[in-house]
Amino acid sequence: KALNPPLQRDPTAGDYLLLAEILMAQGKLEDARLQLNAALAIEPESPAAVALREELNSKSLLGEVQK
């Protein structure tokens, strides 16, 4: 029996948010910010995205202080 082709769909805010979290954990803050902005464009009031934005902003500020 042939395998079913993978489902294709448009990315969701959650998809972008997950990618932003992964990138942030890797220290790729600017890439994380781009993915987070994509999530917020889809769901501007997402509590998870808003919380991650605050965390990302604090990490960015901390990085500036340490330079």
Coordinates of C-alpha atoms in Angstrom, one line a residue:
K1 CA 0.0 0.0 0.0
A2 CA 1.3 3.4 -0.9
L3 CA 2.1 5.9 1.9
N4 CA -0.2 8.9 2.1
P5 CA 1.4 12.2 1.2
P6 CA 2.2 14.5 4.1
L7 CA -0.4 17.0 5.0
Q8 CA 0.4 20.5 3.8
R9 CA -1.0 23.5 5.5
D10 CA -0.1 27.1 6.1
P11 CA 2.0 27.7 9.2
T12 CA 0.2 28.7 12.3
A13 CA 1.1 31.2 15.0
G14 CA 2.0 28.2 17.2
D15 CA 4.4 26.9 14.5
Y16 CA 6.2 30.3 14.4
L17 CA 6.2 30.5 18.2
L18 CA 7.8 27.0 18.5
L19 CA 10.5 27.9 16.1
A20 CA 11.1 31.2 17.9
E21 CA 11.5 29.3 21.2
I22 CA 14.0 26.9 19.6
L23 CA 16.0 29.7 18.1
M24 CA 16.1 31.6 21.3
A25 CA 17.3 28.5 23.2
Q26 CA 20.1 28.4 20.6
G27 CA 21.0 32.0 21.3
K28 CA 19.9 33.2 17.8
L29 CA 17.9 36.1 19.2
E30 CA 17.4 38.1 16.0
D31 CA 16.2 35.0 14.1
A32 CA 13.9 34.2 17.1
R33 CA 12.6 37.8 16.9
L34 CA 11.7 37.4 13.2
Q35 CA 9.7 34.2 13.9
L36 CA 8.0 35.7 17.0
N37 CA 6.9 38.7 14.9
A38 CA 5.4 36.3 12.3
A39 CA 3.5 34.6 15.2
L40 CA 2.3 38.0 16.5
A41 CA 1.2 39.0 13.0
I42 CA -1.2 36.0 12.9
E43 CA -2.3 36.2 16.6
P44 CA -1.4 39.6 18.1
E45 CA -3.1 38.8 21.4
S46 CA -1.5 35.4 21.9
P47 CA -0.5 35.2 25.6
A48 CA 2.3 32.8 24.8
A49 CA 3.7 35.1 22.1
V50 CA 3.4 38.2 24.3
A51 CA 5.2 36.4 27.1
L52 CA 8.0 35.1 24.8
R53 CA 8.4 38.7 23.5
E54 CA 9.0 39.9 27.0
E55 CA 11.5 37.2 27.6
L56 CA 13.3 37.8 24.3
N57 CA 13.4 41.6 25.1
S58 CA 14.9 40.9 28.5
K59 CA 17.5 38.6 27.0
S60 CA 18.3 41.2 24.3
L61 CA 18.8 43.9 26.9
L62 CA 20.9 41.6 29.1
G63 CA 23.1 40.9 26.0
E64 CA 23.5 44.7 25.4
V65 CA 24.6 45.2 29.0
Q66 CA 27.2 42.4 28.9
K67 CA 28.8 43.8 25.7

